[in-house]
PDB file of C-alpha atoms and ligand atoms in Angstrom:
ATOM      1  CA  UNK A 895      18.809  14.920 -12.650  1.00 76.00           C
ATOM      2  CA  UNK A 896      17.142  11.827 -14.108  1.00 90.00           C
ATOM      3  CA  UNK A 897      14.166  10.663 -12.086  1.00 95.00           C
ATOM      4  CA  UNK A 898      13.274   7.039 -11.619  1.00 97.00           C
ATOM      5  CA  UNK A 899      10.259   5.168 -10.286  1.00 98.00           C
ATOM      6  CA  UNK A 900      10.515   3.112  -7.111  1.00 98.00           C
ATOM      7  CA  UNK A 901       8.228   0.163  -6.366  1.00 98.00           C
ATOM      8  CA  UNK A 902       7.933  -0.974  -2.748  1.00 98.00           C
ATOM      9  CA  UNK A 903       5.974  -4.148  -2.088  1.00 97.00           C
ATOM     10  CA  UNK A 904       5.524  -6.499   0.824  1.00 95.00           C
ATOM     11  CA  UNK A 905       3.021  -7.874   3.314  1.00 93.00           C
ATOM     12  CA  UNK A 906       0.930  -5.858   5.791  1.00 89.00           C
ATOM     13  CA  UNK A 907       2.918  -4.154   8.531  1.00 87.00           C
ATOM     14  CA  UNK A 908       6.370  -4.602   6.951  1.00 90.00           C
ATOM     15  CA  UNK A 909       6.831  -0.829   7.205  1.00 89.00           C
ATOM     16  CA  UNK A 910       6.155  -0.044   3.540  1.00 93.00           C
ATOM     17  CA  UNK A 911       4.138   3.144   3.897  1.00 93.00           C
ATOM     18  CA  UNK A 912       6.336   4.929   6.451  1.00 93.00           C
ATOM     19  CA  UNK A 913       9.502   3.869   4.673  1.00 96.00           C
ATOM     20  CA  UNK A 914       8.115   4.814   1.240  1.00 97.00           C
ATOM     21  CA  UNK A 915       6.974   8.212   2.546  1.00 96.00           C
ATOM     22  CA  UNK A 916      10.357   8.893   4.181  1.00 96.00           C
ATOM     23  CA  UNK A 917      12.339   7.829   1.104  1.00 97.00           C
ATOM     24  CA  UNK A 918      10.078   9.898  -1.182  1.00 97.00           C
ATOM     25  CA  UNK A 919      10.552  12.994   0.953  1.00 96.00           C
ATOM     26  CA  UNK A 920      14.365  12.573   1.023  1.00 96.00           C
ATOM     27  CA  UNK A 921      14.488  12.179  -2.746  1.00 96.00           C
ATOM     28  CA  UNK A 922      11.835  14.874  -3.269  1.00 95.00           C
ATOM     29  CA  UNK A 923       9.705  12.340  -5.091  1.00 97.00           C
ATOM     30  CA  UNK A 924       5.926  11.901  -5.025  1.00 97.00           C
ATOM     31  CA  UNK A 925       4.627   9.226  -2.663  1.00 97.00           C
ATOM     32  CA  UNK A 926       1.629   7.179  -3.785  1.00 98.00           C
ATOM     33  CA  UNK A 927      -0.048   4.908  -1.217  1.00 97.00           C
ATOM     34  CA  UNK A 928      -1.871   2.373  -3.414  1.00 98.00           C
ATOM     35  CA  UNK A 929      -3.257   0.512  -0.383  1.00 97.00           C
ATOM     36  CA  UNK A 930      -5.096   3.722   0.535  1.00 98.00           C
ATOM     37  CA  UNK A 931      -6.825   3.612  -2.864  1.00 98.00           C
ATOM     38  CA  UNK A 932      -8.142   0.083  -2.228  1.00 98.00           C
ATOM     39  CA  UNK A 933      -9.088   1.119   1.308  1.00 98.00           C
ATOM     40  CA  UNK A 934     -11.005   4.124  -0.077  1.00 98.00           C
ATOM     41  CA  UNK A 935     -13.049   1.828  -2.318  1.00 98.00           C
ATOM     42  CA  UNK A 936     -13.678  -0.569   0.593  1.00 98.00           C
ATOM     43  CA  UNK A 937     -14.851   2.415   2.666  1.00 98.00           C
ATOM     44  CA  UNK A 938     -17.231   3.512  -0.127  1.00 98.00           C
ATOM     45  CA  UNK A 939     -18.545  -0.055  -0.488  1.00 98.00           C
ATOM     46  CA  UNK A 940     -19.271  -0.315   3.259  1.00 98.00           C
ATOM     47  CA  UNK A 941     -20.948   3.082   3.095  1.00 97.00           C
ATOM     48  CA  UNK A 942     -23.268   1.683   0.418  1.00 96.00           C
ATOM     49  CA  UNK A 943     -23.899  -1.476   2.467  1.00 97.00           C
ATOM     50  CA  UNK A 944     -22.588  -3.320  -0.575  1.00 97.00           C
ATOM     51  CA  UNK A 945     -21.863  -7.025  -0.783  1.00 97.00           C
ATOM     52  CA  UNK A 946     -18.055  -6.978  -0.952  1.00 97.00           C
ATOM     53  CA  UNK A 947     -18.091 -10.185  -3.016  1.00 97.00           C
ATOM     54  CA  UNK A 948     -20.171  -8.501  -5.744  1.00 98.00           C
ATOM     55  CA  UNK A 949     -17.555  -7.763  -8.393  1.00 97.00           C
ATOM     56  CA  UNK A 950     -19.946  -6.115 -10.873  1.00 98.00           C
ATOM     57  CA  UNK A 951     -21.238  -3.688  -8.251  1.00 98.00           C
ATOM     58  CA  UNK A 952     -17.765  -2.844  -6.928  1.00 98.00           C
ATOM     59  CA  UNK A 953     -16.353  -2.278 -10.429  1.00 98.00           C
ATOM     60  CA  UNK A 954     -19.235   0.031 -11.265  1.00 98.00           C
ATOM     61  CA  UNK A 955     -18.955   1.791  -7.881  1.00 98.00           C
ATOM     62  CA  UNK A 956     -15.263   2.444  -8.597  1.00 98.00           C
ATOM     63  CA  UNK A 957     -16.095   3.897 -12.028  1.00 98.00           C
ATOM     64  CA  UNK A 958     -18.502   6.320 -10.320  1.00 97.00           C
ATOM     65  CA  UNK A 959     -16.179   7.185  -7.433  1.00 98.00           C
ATOM     66  CA  UNK A 960     -13.498   9.838  -7.466  1.00 97.00           C
ATOM     67  CA  UNK A 961     -10.592   8.734  -5.279  1.00 98.00           C
ATOM     68  CA  UNK A 962      -7.960  11.397  -4.761  1.00 97.00           C
ATOM     69  CA  UNK A 963      -4.626  11.282  -2.954  1.00 97.00           C
ATOM     70  CA  UNK A 964      -3.102  14.517  -1.723  1.00 96.00           C
ATOM     71  CA  UNK A 965       0.461  14.702  -0.423  1.00 93.00           C
ATOM     72  CA  UNK A 966       0.880  15.785   3.213  1.00 92.00           C
ATOM     73  CA  UNK A 967       3.506  15.611   5.979  1.00 87.00           C
ATOM     74  CA  UNK A 968       1.954  12.396   7.292  1.00 86.00           C
ATOM     75  CA  UNK A 969       1.676  10.620   3.961  1.00 89.00           C
ATOM     76  CA  UNK A 970      -1.317  10.772   1.658  1.00 94.00           C
ATOM     77  CA  UNK A 971      -4.554  12.489   2.583  1.00 97.00           C
ATOM     78  CA  UNK A 972      -7.364  10.539   0.973  1.00 98.00           C
ATOM     79  CA  UNK A 973     -10.618  11.893  -0.480  1.00 98.00           C
ATOM     80  CA  UNK A 974     -13.640  10.026  -1.808  1.00 98.00           C
ATOM     81  CA  UNK A 975     -15.848  12.285  -3.930  1.00 98.00           C
ATOM     82  CA  UNK A 976     -14.239  15.253  -2.159  1.00 97.00           C
ATOM     83  CA  UNK A 977     -14.985  13.900   1.331  1.00 98.00           C
ATOM     84  CA  UNK A 978     -11.870  13.366   3.441  1.00 98.00           C
ATOM     85  CA  UNK A 979     -11.576   9.732   4.567  1.00 98.00           C
ATOM     86  CA  UNK A 980      -7.898   9.704   5.643  1.00 96.00           C
ATOM     87  CA  UNK A 981      -8.706   8.450   9.155  1.00 93.00           C
ATOM     88  CA  UNK A 982     -11.846   6.477   8.285  1.00 96.00           C
ATOM     89  CA  UNK A 983     -10.056   4.147   5.854  1.00 97.00           C
ATOM     90  CA  UNK A 984      -7.850   2.854   8.714  1.00 91.00           C
ATOM     91  CA  UNK A 985     -10.806   1.550  10.765  1.00 90.00           C
ATOM     92  CA  UNK A 986     -10.951  -2.146  11.690  1.00 87.00           C
ATOM     93  CA  UNK A 987     -14.073  -2.544   9.514  1.00 94.00           C
ATOM     94  CA  UNK A 988     -12.331  -1.244   6.392  1.00 96.00           C
ATOM     95  CA  UNK A 989      -9.201  -3.288   7.171  1.00 92.00           C
ATOM     96  CA  UNK A 990     -11.308  -6.450   7.465  1.00 92.00           C
ATOM     97  CA  UNK A 991     -13.044  -5.794   4.109  1.00 96.00           C
ATOM     98  CA  UNK A 992     -10.219  -4.474   1.947  1.00 96.00           C
ATOM     99  CA  UNK A 993      -8.569  -7.739   0.884  1.00 94.00           C
ATOM    100  CA  UNK A 994     -11.871  -9.080  -0.459  1.00 96.00           C
ATOM    101  CA  UNK A 995     -12.618  -5.807  -2.257  1.00 97.00           C
ATOM    102  CA  UNK A 996      -9.158  -5.732  -3.827  1.00 96.00           C
ATOM    103  CA  UNK A 997      -9.269  -9.327  -5.073  1.00 95.00           C
ATOM    104  CA  UNK A 998     -11.736  -8.563  -7.916  1.00 97.00           C
ATOM    105  CA  UNK A 999     -10.304  -8.365 -11.441  1.00 97.00           C
ATOM    106  CA  UNK A1000     -12.670  -5.525 -12.408  1.00 97.00           C
ATOM    107  CA  UNK A1001     -11.443  -3.480  -9.467  1.00 98.00           C
ATOM    108  CA  UNK A1002      -7.742  -4.209  -9.938  1.00 97.00           C
ATOM    109  CA  UNK A1003      -7.780  -3.356 -13.635  1.00 98.00           C
ATOM    110  CA  UNK A1004      -9.106   0.153 -12.972  1.00 98.00           C
ATOM    111  CA  UNK A1005      -6.836   0.728  -9.980  1.00 98.00           C
ATOM    112  CA  UNK A1006      -3.723  -0.410 -11.857  1.00 98.00           C
ATOM    113  CA  UNK A1007      -4.538   1.953 -14.749  1.00 98.00           C
ATOM    114  CA  UNK A1008      -4.949   4.897 -12.357  1.00 98.00           C
ATOM    115  CA  UNK A1009      -1.697   4.036 -10.587  1.00 98.00           C
ATOM    116  CA  UNK A1010       0.222   3.774 -13.871  1.00 98.00           C
ATOM    117  CA  UNK A1011      -1.088   7.237 -14.812  1.00 97.00           C
ATOM    118  CA  UNK A1012      -0.029   8.679 -11.445  1.00 97.00           C
ATOM    119  CA  UNK A1013       3.525   7.372 -11.955  1.00 97.00           C
ATOM    120  CA  UNK A1014       3.810   8.259 -15.642  1.00 97.00           C
ATOM    121  CA  UNK A1015       5.883  11.395 -14.984  1.00 95.00           C
ATOM    122  CA  UNK A1016       8.561   9.392 -13.063  1.00 96.00           C
ATOM    123  CA  UNK A1017       9.949  10.529  -9.704  1.00 97.00           C
ATOM    124  CA  UNK A1018       7.354   8.486  -7.820  1.00 98.00           C
ATOM    125  CA  UNK A1019       7.555   6.023  -4.934  1.00 98.00           C
ATOM    126  CA  UNK A1020       4.592   3.622  -4.927  1.00 98.00           C
ATOM    127  CA  UNK A1021       3.932   1.130  -2.181  1.00 97.00           C
ATOM    128  CA  UNK A1022       1.574  -1.824  -2.351  1.00 97.00           C
ATOM    129  CA  UNK A1023       1.441  -5.516  -3.165  1.00 95.00           C
ATOM    130  CA  UNK A1024       1.747  -5.697  -6.967  1.00 96.00           C
ATOM    131  CA  UNK A1025       3.732  -2.578  -7.855  1.00 98.00           C
ATOM    132  CA  UNK A1026       6.914  -4.329  -9.009  1.00 97.00           C
ATOM    133  CA  UNK A1027       5.062  -7.137 -10.760  1.00 96.00           C
ATOM    134  CA  UNK A1028       2.018  -5.477 -12.353  1.00 96.00           C
ATOM    135  CA  UNK A1029       1.729  -1.708 -11.908  1.00 98.00           C
ATOM    136  CA  UNK A1030       5.321  -0.753 -12.740  1.00 98.00           C
ATOM    137  CA  UNK A1031       7.107  -3.859 -14.013  1.00 98.00           C
ATOM    138  CA  UNK A1032       9.602  -1.482 -15.660  1.00 97.00           C
ATOM    139  CA  UNK A1033      10.397   0.436 -12.425  1.00 97.00           C
ATOM    140  CA  UNK A1034      14.115   1.161 -12.153  1.00 97.00           C
ATOM    141  CA  UNK A1035      14.151   0.125  -8.485  1.00 98.00           C
ATOM    142  CA  UNK A1036      12.010  -2.545  -6.870  1.00 98.00           C
ATOM    143  CA  UNK A1037      12.153  -3.266  -3.162  1.00 98.00           C
ATOM    144  CA  UNK A1038      10.406  -6.078  -1.307  1.00 97.00           C
ATOM    145  CA  UNK A1039      10.094  -5.464   2.427  1.00 96.00           C
ATOM    146  CA  UNK A1040       9.546  -8.302   4.858  1.00 95.00           C
ATOM    147  CA  UNK A1041       9.432  -8.665   8.656  1.00 94.00           C
ATOM    148  CA  UNK A1042       8.339 -11.406  11.050  1.00 94.00           C
ATOM    149  CA  UNK A1043       4.588 -11.716  11.707  1.00 93.00           C
ATOM    150  CA  UNK A1044       5.185 -10.965  15.411  1.00 94.00           C
ATOM    151  CA  UNK A1045       7.030  -7.739  14.636  1.00 94.00           C
ATOM    152  CA  UNK A1046       4.461  -6.658  12.042  1.00 94.00           C
ATOM    153  CA  UNK A1047       1.568  -7.297  14.452  1.00 95.00           C
ATOM    154  CA  UNK A1048       3.372  -5.342  17.179  1.00 95.00           C
ATOM    155  CA  UNK A1049       3.898  -2.348  14.848  1.00 91.00           C
ATOM    156  CA  UNK A1050       0.252  -2.243  13.736  1.00 89.00           C
ATOM    157  CA  UNK A1051      -0.890  -2.637  17.344  1.00 92.00           C
ATOM    158  CA  UNK A1052       1.223   0.330  18.483  1.00 92.00           C
ATOM    159  CA  UNK A1053       0.053   2.387  15.487  1.00 87.00           C
ATOM    160  CA  UNK A1054      -3.573   1.695  16.392  1.00 86.00           C
ATOM    161  CA  UNK A1055      -3.050   2.617  20.031  1.00 91.00           C
ATOM    162  CA  UNK A1056      -1.362   5.854  18.978  1.00 89.00           C
ATOM    163  CA  UNK A1057      -4.378   6.672  16.819  1.00 83.00           C
ATOM    164  CA  UNK A1058      -6.721   5.888  19.707  1.00 87.00           C
ATOM    165  CA  UNK A1059      -8.185   2.838  17.906  1.00 83.00           C
ATOM    166  CA  UNK A1060      -9.262  -0.366  19.637  1.00 84.00           C
ATOM    167  CA  UNK A1061      -6.471  -2.933  19.377  1.00 87.00           C
ATOM    168  CA  UNK A1062      -5.465  -6.297  20.770  1.00 92.00           C
ATOM    169  CA  UNK A1063      -2.057  -7.742  19.935  1.00 95.00           C
ATOM    170  CA  UNK A1064      -3.157 -11.347  19.412  1.00 94.00           C
ATOM    171  CA  UNK A1065      -6.081 -10.313  17.230  1.00 91.00           C
ATOM    172  CA  UNK A1066      -3.733  -8.118  15.233  1.00 92.00           C
ATOM    173  CA  UNK A1067      -1.466 -11.105  14.568  1.00 95.00           C
ATOM    174  CA  UNK A1068      -4.428 -13.187  13.391  1.00 94.00           C
ATOM    175  CA  UNK A1069      -5.716 -10.340  11.174  1.00 90.00           C
ATOM    176  CA  UNK A1070      -2.307  -9.835   9.594  1.00 92.00           C
ATOM    177  CA  UNK A1071      -1.903 -13.549   8.900  1.00 93.00           C
ATOM    178  CA  UNK A1072      -5.398 -13.733   7.382  1.00 92.00           C
ATOM    179  CA  UNK A1073      -4.723 -10.691   5.174  1.00 91.00           C
ATOM    180  CA  UNK A1074      -1.337 -12.134   4.086  1.00 92.00           C
ATOM    181  CA  UNK A1075      -3.021 -15.375   3.083  1.00 93.00           C
ATOM    182  CA  UNK A1076      -5.742 -13.584   1.104  1.00 91.00           C
ATOM    183  CA  UNK A1077      -3.288 -11.184  -0.580  1.00 91.00           C
ATOM    184  CA  UNK A1078      -0.793 -13.928  -1.451  1.00 92.00           C
ATOM    185  CA  UNK A1079      -3.395 -16.527  -2.382  1.00 92.00           C
ATOM    186  CA  UNK A1080      -5.606 -14.488  -4.720  1.00 90.00           C
ATOM    187  CA  UNK A1081      -5.716 -15.310  -8.411  1.00 91.00           C
ATOM    188  CA  UNK A1082      -5.036 -11.850  -9.822  1.00 90.00           C
ATOM    189  CA  UNK A1083      -1.784 -10.060  -9.001  1.00 88.00           C
ATOM    190  CA  UNK A1084      -1.077 -11.935  -5.785  1.00 91.00           C
ATOM    191  CA  UNK A1085       1.466 -10.559  -3.348  1.00 93.00           C
ATOM    192  CA  UNK A1086       4.736 -11.932  -4.653  1.00 92.00           C
ATOM    193  CA  UNK A1087       8.298 -10.679  -4.809  1.00 96.00           C
ATOM    194  CA  UNK A1088       9.290  -9.550  -8.313  1.00 96.00           C
ATOM    195  CA  UNK A1089      12.300 -11.500  -9.569  1.00 96.00           C
ATOM    196  CA  UNK A1090      14.413  -8.372  -9.827  1.00 97.00           C
ATOM    197  CA  UNK A1091      13.357  -6.869  -6.464  1.00 98.00           C
ATOM    198  CA  UNK A1092      15.840  -6.252  -3.655  1.00 98.00           C
ATOM    199  CA  UNK A1093      14.570  -7.908  -0.475  1.00 97.00           C
ATOM    200  CA  UNK A1094      15.052  -6.055   2.806  1.00 96.00           C
ATOM    201  CA  UNK A1095      14.133  -7.646   6.142  1.00 96.00           C
ATOM    202  CA  UNK A1096      12.987  -4.804   8.402  1.00 94.00           C
ATOM    203  CA  UNK A1097      12.460  -6.920  11.557  1.00 93.00           C
ATOM    204  CA  UNK A1098      15.532  -5.384  13.187  1.00 93.00           C
ATOM    205  CA  UNK A1099      15.815  -2.192  11.137  1.00 93.00           C
ATOM    206  CA  UNK A1100      14.429   1.212  12.004  1.00 91.00           C
ATOM    207  CA  UNK A1101      12.378   3.263   9.544  1.00 91.00           C
ATOM    208  CA  UNK A1102      15.231   5.753   8.883  1.00 94.00           C
ATOM    209  CA  UNK A1103      17.705   2.885   8.357  1.00 96.00           C
ATOM    210  CA  UNK A1104      15.432   1.203   5.834  1.00 96.00           C
ATOM    211  CA  UNK A1105      14.631   4.492   4.060  1.00 96.00           C
ATOM    212  CA  UNK A1106      18.375   5.302   3.862  1.00 97.00           C
ATOM    213  CA  UNK A1107      19.075   1.903   2.316  1.00 97.00           C
ATOM    214  CA  UNK A1108      16.386   2.537  -0.314  1.00 97.00           C
ATOM    215  CA  UNK A1109      17.764   6.015  -1.062  1.00 97.00           C
ATOM    216  CA  UNK A1110      21.263   4.552  -1.524  1.00 97.00           C
ATOM    217  CA  UNK A1111      19.881   1.964  -3.927  1.00 98.00           C
ATOM    218  CA  UNK A1112      17.923   4.697  -5.742  1.00 97.00           C
ATOM    219  CA  UNK A1113      21.019   6.883  -6.138  1.00 96.00           C
ATOM    220  CA  UNK A1114      22.910   3.897  -7.522  1.00 96.00           C
ATOM    221  CA  UNK A1115      20.135   3.269 -10.089  1.00 95.00           C
ATOM    222  CA  UNK A1116      19.916   6.978 -10.981  1.00 94.00           C
ATOM    223  CA  UNK A1117      23.669   7.024 -11.687  1.00 93.00           C
ATOM    224  CA  UNK A1118      23.260   3.997 -13.951  1.00 87.00           C
ATOM    225  CA  UNK A1119      20.199   5.273 -15.829  1.00 80.00           C
TER     226      UNK A1119
HETATM  227  O1  LIG B1230      -1.053  -1.285   2.268  1.00 89.88           O
HETATM  228  P1  LIG B1230      -2.330  -1.536   3.043  1.00 89.88           P
HETATM  229  O2  LIG B1230      -2.165  -2.539   4.145  1.00 89.88           O
HETATM  230  O3  LIG B1230      -3.011  -0.280   3.465  1.00 89.88           O
HETATM  231  O4  LIG B1230      -3.287  -2.206   1.945  1.00 89.88           O
HETATM  232  C1  LIG B1230      -4.592  -2.592   2.240  1.00 89.88           C
HETATM  233  C2  LIG B1230      -5.014  -3.757   1.343  1.00 89.88           C
HETATM  234  O5  LIG B1230      -5.157  -3.306  -0.012  1.00 89.88           O
HETATM  235  C3  LIG B1230      -4.056  -4.946   1.268  1.00 89.88           C
HETATM  236  O6  LIG B1230      -4.257  -5.880   2.324  1.00 89.88           O
HETATM  237  C4  LIG B1230      -4.413  -5.557  -0.081  1.00 89.88           C
HETATM  238  O7  LIG B1230      -5.536  -6.388   0.018  1.00 89.88           O
HETATM  239  C5  LIG B1230      -4.813  -4.345  -0.911  1.00 89.88           C
HETATM  240  N1  LIG B1230      -3.760  -3.878  -1.807  1.00 89.88           N
HETATM  241  C6  LIG B1230      -3.601  -4.535  -3.003  1.00 89.88           C
HETATM  242  N2  LIG B1230      -2.710  -4.072  -3.914  1.00 89.88           N
HETATM  243  C7  LIG B1230      -1.960  -2.984  -3.650  1.00 89.88           C
HETATM  244  C8  LIG B1230      -2.078  -2.318  -2.399  1.00 89.88           C
HETATM  245  C9  LIG B1230      -2.980  -2.809  -1.485  1.00 89.88           C
HETATM  246  O8  LIG B1230      -4.273  -5.520  -3.260  1.00 89.88           O
HETATM  247  N3  LIG B1230      -1.116  -2.523  -4.583  1.00 89.88           N
END
């Protein structure tokens, strides 16, 4: 059967990664968590005590760093130069740094090229901020997930608690709003809905409901392609 590529974009906490992972597994597609790639670089930068505003250093660090995603039941396992950082890239420190790290043109250019390569064989579900607009503008299906800030903060808060991380609901809401503003306000590839993306509001939808909707849309596009 023909395989297509699926781009899933949206703000932090809209449910992208869980939904993308679930849809990919139902369709037997590869799931690629592009946010994890930016988080891996932010982790490496913090490890080097780097100035996260230093574009030249971060671009050169990325050229020297091997970031690998491996599929697993729980999404992507992430490795930096063969060291597993799957849990470490979700820390509050990395989360606070990642939007600044990902705003640099020299970083984005390399990341986008890697992501295009990963999706070249089709049959991939990528989630991020610029997948439908920049990484895969030709993707057969583009989805833009949204949810209220309150709901998104609540989801991240519960996720953190489950993982045993420190978390405070009000802080979470502030962090999410700050990250939204940075991601949507940056000059290069800002978070924006692609014109031809299907918008789904997940505020009152469960993960399986949203994933089912995406699979239905995918099957429709596969039939047409
Ligand atoms: O998806 P997640 O919240 O893990 O992404 C972490 C950060 O990585 C985002 O806040 C954003 O700054 C950056 N990102 C990006 N482009 C992508 C995916 C993530 O700029 N395609």
